[in-house]
Each structure stands twice: as structure tokens, then as C-alpha cells.
Short mmCIF file of N, CA, C and O in Angstrom, two decimals:
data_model
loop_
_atom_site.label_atom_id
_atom_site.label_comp_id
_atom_site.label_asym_id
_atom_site.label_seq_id
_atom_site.Cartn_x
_atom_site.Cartn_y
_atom_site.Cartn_z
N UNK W 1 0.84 -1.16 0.00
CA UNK W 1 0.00 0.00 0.00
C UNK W 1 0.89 1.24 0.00
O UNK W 1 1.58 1.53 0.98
N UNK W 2 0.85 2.08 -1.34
CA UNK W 2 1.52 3.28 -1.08
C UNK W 2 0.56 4.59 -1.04
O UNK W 2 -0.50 4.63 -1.66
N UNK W 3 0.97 5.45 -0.39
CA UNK W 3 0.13 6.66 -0.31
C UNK W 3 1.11 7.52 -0.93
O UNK W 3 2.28 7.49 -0.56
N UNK W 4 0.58 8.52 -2.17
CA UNK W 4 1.16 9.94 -2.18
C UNK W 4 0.73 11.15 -1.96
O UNK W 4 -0.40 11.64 -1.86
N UNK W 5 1.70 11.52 -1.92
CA UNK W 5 0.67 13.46 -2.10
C UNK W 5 1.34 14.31 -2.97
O UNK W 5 1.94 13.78 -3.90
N UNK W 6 1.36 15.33 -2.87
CA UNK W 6 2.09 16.32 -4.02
C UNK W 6 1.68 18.02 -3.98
O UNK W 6 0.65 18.67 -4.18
N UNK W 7 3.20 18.36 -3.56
CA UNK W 7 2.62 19.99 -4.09
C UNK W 7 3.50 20.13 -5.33
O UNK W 7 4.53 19.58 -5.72
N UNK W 8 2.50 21.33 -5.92
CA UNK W 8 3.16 22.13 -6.99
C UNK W 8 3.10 23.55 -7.42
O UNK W 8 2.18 24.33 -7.19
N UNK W 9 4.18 23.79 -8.08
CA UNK W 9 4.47 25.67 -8.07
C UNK W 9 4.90 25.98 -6.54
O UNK W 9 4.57 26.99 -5.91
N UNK W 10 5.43 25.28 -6.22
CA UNK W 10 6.17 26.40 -4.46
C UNK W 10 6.70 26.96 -5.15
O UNK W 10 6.81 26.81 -6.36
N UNK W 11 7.38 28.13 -4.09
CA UNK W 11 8.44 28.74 -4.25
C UNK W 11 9.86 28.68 -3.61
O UNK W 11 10.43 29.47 -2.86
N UNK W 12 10.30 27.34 -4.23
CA UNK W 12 11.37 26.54 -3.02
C UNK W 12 12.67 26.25 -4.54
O UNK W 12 12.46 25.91 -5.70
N UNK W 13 13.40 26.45 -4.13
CA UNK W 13 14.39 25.78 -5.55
C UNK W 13 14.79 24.08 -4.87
O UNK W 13 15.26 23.76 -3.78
N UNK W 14 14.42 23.40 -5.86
CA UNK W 14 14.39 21.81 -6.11
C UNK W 14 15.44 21.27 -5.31
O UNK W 14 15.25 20.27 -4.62
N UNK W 15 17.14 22.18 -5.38
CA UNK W 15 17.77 21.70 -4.62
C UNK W 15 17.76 22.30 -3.17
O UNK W 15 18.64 21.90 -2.40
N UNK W 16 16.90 23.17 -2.76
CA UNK W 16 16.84 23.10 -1.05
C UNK W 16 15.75 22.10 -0.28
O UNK W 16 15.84 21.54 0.81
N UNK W 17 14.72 22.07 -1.23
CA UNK W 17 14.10 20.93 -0.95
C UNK W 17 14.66 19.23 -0.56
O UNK W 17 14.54 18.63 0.51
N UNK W 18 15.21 18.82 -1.67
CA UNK W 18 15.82 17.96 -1.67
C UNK W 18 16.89 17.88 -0.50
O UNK W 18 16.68 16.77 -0.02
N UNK W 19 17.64 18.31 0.03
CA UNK W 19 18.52 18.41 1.41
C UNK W 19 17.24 17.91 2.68
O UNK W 19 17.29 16.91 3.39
N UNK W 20 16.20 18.93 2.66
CA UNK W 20 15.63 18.41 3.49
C UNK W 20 14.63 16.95 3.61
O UNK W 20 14.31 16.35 4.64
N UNK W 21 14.24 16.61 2.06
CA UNK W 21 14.12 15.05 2.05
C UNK W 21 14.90 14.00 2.21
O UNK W 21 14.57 12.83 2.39
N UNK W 22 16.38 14.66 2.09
CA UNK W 22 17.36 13.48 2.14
C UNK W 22 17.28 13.31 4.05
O UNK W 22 18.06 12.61 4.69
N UNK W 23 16.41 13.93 4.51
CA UNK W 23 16.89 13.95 6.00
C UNK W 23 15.57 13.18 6.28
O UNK W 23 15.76 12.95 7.47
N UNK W 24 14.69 12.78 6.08
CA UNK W 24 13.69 12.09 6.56
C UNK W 24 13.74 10.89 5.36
O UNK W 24 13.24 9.84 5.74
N UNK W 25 14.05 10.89 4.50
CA UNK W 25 13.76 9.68 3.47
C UNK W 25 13.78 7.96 4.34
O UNK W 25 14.87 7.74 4.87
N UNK W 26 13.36 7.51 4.41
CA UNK W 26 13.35 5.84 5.18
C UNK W 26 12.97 6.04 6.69
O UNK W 26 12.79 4.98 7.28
N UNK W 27 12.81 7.32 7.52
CA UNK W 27 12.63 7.37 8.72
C UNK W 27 11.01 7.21 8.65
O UNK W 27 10.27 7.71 7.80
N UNK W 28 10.48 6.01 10.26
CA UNK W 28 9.15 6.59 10.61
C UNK W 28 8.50 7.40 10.46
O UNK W 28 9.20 8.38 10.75
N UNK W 29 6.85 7.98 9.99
CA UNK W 29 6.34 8.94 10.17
C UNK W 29 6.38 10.10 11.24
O UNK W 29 6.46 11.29 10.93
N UNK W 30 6.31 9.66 12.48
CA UNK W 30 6.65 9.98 13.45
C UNK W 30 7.87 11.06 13.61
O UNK W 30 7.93 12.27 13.83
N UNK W 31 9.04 9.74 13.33
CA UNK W 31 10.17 10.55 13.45
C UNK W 31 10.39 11.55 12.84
O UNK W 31 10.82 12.55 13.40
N UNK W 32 10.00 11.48 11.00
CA UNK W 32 10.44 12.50 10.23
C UNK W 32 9.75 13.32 10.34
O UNK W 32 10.17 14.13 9.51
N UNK W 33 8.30 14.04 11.17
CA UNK W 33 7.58 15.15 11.24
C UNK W 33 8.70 15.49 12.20
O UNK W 33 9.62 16.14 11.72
N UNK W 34 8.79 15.03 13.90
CA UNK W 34 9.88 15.46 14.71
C UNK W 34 11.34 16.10 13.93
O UNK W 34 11.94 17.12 14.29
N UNK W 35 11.56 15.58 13.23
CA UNK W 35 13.12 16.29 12.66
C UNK W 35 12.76 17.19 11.83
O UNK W 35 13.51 18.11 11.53
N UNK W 36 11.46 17.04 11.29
CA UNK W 36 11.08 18.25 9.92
C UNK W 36 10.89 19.60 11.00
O UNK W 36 11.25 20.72 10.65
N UNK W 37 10.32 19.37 12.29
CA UNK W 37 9.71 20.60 13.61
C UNK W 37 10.96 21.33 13.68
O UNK W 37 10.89 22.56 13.71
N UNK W 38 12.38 20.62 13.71
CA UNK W 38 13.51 21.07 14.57
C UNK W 38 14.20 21.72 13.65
O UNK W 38 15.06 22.48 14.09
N UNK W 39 14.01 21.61 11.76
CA UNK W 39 14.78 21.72 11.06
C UNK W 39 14.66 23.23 10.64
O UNK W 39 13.54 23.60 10.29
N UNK W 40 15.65 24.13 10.63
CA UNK W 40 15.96 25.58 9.73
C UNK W 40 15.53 25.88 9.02
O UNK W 40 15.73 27.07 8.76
N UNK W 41 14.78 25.27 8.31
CA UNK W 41 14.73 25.59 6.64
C UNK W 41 13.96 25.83 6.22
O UNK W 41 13.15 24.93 6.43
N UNK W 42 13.34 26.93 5.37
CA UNK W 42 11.86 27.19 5.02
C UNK W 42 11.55 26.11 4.01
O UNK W 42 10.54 26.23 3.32
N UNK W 43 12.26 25.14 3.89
CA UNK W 43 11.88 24.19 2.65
C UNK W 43 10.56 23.00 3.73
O UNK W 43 9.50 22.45 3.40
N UNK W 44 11.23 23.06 4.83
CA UNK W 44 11.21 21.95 6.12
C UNK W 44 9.44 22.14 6.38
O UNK W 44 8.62 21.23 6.27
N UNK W 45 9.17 23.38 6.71
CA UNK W 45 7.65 23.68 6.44
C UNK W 45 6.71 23.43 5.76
O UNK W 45 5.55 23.19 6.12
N UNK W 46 7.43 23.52 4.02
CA UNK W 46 6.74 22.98 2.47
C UNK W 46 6.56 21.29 2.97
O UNK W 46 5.46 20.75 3.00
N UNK W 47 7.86 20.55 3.37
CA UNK W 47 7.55 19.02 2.92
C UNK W 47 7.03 18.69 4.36
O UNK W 47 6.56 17.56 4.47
N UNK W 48 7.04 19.24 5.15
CA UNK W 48 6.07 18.69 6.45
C UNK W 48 4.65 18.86 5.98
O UNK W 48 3.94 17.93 6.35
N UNK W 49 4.12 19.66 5.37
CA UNK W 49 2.55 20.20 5.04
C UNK W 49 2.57 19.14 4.01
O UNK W 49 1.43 18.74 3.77
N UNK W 50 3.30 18.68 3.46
CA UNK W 50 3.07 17.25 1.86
C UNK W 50 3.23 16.34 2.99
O UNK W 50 2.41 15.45 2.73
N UNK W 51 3.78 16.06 4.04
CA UNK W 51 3.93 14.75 4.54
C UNK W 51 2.59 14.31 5.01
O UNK W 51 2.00 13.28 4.67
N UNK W 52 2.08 15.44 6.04
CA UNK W 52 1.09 15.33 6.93
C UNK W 52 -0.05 15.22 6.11
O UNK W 52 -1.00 14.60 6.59
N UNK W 53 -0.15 15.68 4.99
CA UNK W 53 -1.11 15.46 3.60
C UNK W 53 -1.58 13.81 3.54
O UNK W 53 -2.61 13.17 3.73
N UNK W 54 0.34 13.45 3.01
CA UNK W 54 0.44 11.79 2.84
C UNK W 54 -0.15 11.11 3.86
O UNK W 54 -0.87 10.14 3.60
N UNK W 55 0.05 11.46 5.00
CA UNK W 55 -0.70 10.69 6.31
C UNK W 55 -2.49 10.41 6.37
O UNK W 55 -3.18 9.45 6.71
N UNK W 56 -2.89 12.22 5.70
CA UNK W 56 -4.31 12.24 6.06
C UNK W 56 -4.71 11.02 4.67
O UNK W 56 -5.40 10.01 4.80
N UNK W 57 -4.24 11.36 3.78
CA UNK W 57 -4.57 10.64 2.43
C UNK W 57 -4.91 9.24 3.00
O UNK W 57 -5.98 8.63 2.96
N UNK W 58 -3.53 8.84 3.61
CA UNK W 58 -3.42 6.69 3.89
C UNK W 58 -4.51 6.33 4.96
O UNK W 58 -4.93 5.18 5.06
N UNK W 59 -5.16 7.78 6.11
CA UNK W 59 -5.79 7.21 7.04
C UNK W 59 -7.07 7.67 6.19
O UNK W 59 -8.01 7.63 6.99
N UNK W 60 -7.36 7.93 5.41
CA UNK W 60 -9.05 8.22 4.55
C UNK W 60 -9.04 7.25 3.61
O UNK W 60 -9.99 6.47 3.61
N UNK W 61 -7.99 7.10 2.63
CA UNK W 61 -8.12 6.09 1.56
C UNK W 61 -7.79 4.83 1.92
O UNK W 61 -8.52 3.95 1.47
N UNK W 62 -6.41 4.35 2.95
CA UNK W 62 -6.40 3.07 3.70
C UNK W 62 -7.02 2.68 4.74
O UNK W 62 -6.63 1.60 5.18
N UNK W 63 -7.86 3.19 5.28
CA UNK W 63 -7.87 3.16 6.94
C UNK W 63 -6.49 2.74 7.61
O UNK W 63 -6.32 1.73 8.30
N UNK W 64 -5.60 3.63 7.30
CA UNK W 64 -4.35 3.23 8.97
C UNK W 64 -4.63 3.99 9.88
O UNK W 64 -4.82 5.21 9.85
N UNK W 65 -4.67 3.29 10.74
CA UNK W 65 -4.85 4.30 12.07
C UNK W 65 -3.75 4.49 12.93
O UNK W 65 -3.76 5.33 13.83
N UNK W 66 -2.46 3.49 12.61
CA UNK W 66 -1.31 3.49 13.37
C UNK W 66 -0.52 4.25 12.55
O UNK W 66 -0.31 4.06 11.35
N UNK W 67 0.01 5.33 13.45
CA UNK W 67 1.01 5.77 12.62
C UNK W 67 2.53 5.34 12.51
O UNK W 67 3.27 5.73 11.61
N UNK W 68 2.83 4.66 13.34
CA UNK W 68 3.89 3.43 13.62
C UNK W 68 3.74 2.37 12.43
O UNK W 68 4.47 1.38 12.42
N UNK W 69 3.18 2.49 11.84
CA UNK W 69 3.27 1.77 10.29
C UNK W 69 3.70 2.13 8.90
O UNK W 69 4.11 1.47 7.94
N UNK W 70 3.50 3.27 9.11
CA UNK W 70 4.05 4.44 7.98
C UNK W 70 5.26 4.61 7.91
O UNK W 70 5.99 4.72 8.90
N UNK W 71 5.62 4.65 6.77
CA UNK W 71 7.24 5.32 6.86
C UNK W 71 7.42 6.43 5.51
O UNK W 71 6.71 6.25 4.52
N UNK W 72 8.34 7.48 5.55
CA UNK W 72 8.35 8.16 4.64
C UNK W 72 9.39 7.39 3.46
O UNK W 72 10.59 7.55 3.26
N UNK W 73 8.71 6.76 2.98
CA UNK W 73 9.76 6.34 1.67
C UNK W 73 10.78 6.95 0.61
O UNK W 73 11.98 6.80 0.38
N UNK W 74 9.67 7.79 0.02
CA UNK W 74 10.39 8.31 -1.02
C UNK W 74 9.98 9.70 -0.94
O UNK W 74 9.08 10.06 -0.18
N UNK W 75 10.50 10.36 -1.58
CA UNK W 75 10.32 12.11 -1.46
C UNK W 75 11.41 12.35 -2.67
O UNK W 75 12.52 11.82 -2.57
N UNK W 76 10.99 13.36 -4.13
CA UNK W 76 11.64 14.16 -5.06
C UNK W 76 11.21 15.31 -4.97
O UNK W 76 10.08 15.64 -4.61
N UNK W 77 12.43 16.26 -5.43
CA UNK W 77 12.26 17.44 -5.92
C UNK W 77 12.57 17.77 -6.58
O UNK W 77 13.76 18.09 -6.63
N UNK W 78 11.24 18.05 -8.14
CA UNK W 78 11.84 17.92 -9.42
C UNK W 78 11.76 19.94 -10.03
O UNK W 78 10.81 20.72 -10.09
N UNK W 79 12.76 20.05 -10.24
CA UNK W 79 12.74 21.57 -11.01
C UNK W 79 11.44 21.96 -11.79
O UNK W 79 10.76 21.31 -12.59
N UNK W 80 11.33 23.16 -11.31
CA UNK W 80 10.03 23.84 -12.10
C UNK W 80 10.54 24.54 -13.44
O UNK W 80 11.57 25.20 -13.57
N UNK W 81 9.63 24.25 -14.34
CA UNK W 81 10.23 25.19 -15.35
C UNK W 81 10.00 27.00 -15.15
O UNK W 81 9.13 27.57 -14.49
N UNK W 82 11.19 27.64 -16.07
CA UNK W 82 11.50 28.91 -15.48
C UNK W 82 10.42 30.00 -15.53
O UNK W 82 9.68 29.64 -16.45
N UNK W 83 9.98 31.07 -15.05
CA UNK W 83 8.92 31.85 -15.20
C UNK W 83 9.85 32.97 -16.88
O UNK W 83 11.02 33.04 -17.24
N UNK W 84 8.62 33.59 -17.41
CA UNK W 84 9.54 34.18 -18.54
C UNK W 84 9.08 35.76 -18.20
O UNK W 84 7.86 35.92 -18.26
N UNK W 85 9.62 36.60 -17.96
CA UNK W 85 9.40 38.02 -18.28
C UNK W 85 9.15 38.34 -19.54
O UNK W 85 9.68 37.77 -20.50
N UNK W 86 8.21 39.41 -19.64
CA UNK W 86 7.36 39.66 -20.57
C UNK W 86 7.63 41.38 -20.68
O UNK W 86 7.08 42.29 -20.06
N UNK W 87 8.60 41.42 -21.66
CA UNK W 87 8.93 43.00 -21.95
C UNK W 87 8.78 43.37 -23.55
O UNK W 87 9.50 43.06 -24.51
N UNK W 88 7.49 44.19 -23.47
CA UNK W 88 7.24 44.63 -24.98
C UNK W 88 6.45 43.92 -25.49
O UNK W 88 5.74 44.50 -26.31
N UNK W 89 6.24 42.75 -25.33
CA UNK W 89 5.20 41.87 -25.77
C UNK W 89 6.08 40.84 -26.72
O UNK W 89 5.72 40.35 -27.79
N UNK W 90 7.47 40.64 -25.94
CA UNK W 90 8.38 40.12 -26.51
C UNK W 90 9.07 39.32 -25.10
O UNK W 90 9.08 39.86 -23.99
N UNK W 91 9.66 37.86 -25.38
CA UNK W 91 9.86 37.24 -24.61
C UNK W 91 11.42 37.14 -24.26
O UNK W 91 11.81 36.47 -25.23
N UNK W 92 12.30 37.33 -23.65
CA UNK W 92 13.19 37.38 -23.26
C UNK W 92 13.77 37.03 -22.23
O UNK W 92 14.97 37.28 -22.08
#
């Protein structure tokens, strides 16, 4: 049974994100909200709000009720494509 979730369009660059998934990737649910609470990083806020997502998702669509069963598996952060300024009605 896998559960996902997903945000998209933050405003996070792919590689600060990623630092902070490499820090919960394979840890308990549990644990990795606890280390996401303690962590610096405004990225740490973005993937705690996707985690706690993933949780509500598995206890509505799976019924888990233990959260001692969960683990954060996998977590990417894939680059957004670039925004384009628009000067003159010409793209640059």
C-alpha cells in the first residue's frame, strides 16, 4: 500500500528541498515530522505540510490508524520550469 501526495508551483528551488528530504527519506512517520519541527529551513515547512497530507490521504483512503506503520519512503524534488518576463510583448 503506497500513499502519495504532491505539491506544486512552491516557491522553493528543487535543490533546497531535496537536502531536506534526504533527512527524513526511510525514517518513521513519526520521526520524520519530529526532525522536519527542529529543522531551519523554510523548505522543512513545504515538505512537512506534503507529509502530513500523505498521512491524512493513507488514514481516509487506507484506513491506517497506526502511525507506527508508515514510513516516509520516497520524497523528489523535481525543477520547475522557469517563469519568462514579458517586456514589450516580446519574450526574453
Amino acid at each position: 500500500m503506497r500513499t502519495t501526495a504532491r505539491a506544486r508551483f512552491i516557491r522553493v528551488s528543487a535543490r533546497k528541498a531535496r537536502l531536506v528530504l534526504d533527512q527524513i527519506r526511510g525514517k518513521p512517520v513519526g520521526e520524520a515530522l519530529a526532525t522536519l519541527e527542529y529543522t531551519p529551513r523554510a523548505a522543512a515547512r513545504l515538505v512537512e505540510k506534503v507529509l502530513r497530507s500523505a498521512v491524512a490521504n493513507a488514514e481516509h483512503n487506507h484506513q491506517v490508524r497506526d502511525l507506527d506503520d508508515l514510513r516516509a519512503k520516497a520524497g523528489e524534488a523535481i525543477p520547475a520550469q522557469k517563469s519568462l518576463r514579458v517586456l514589450d510583448g516580446k519574450n526574453t
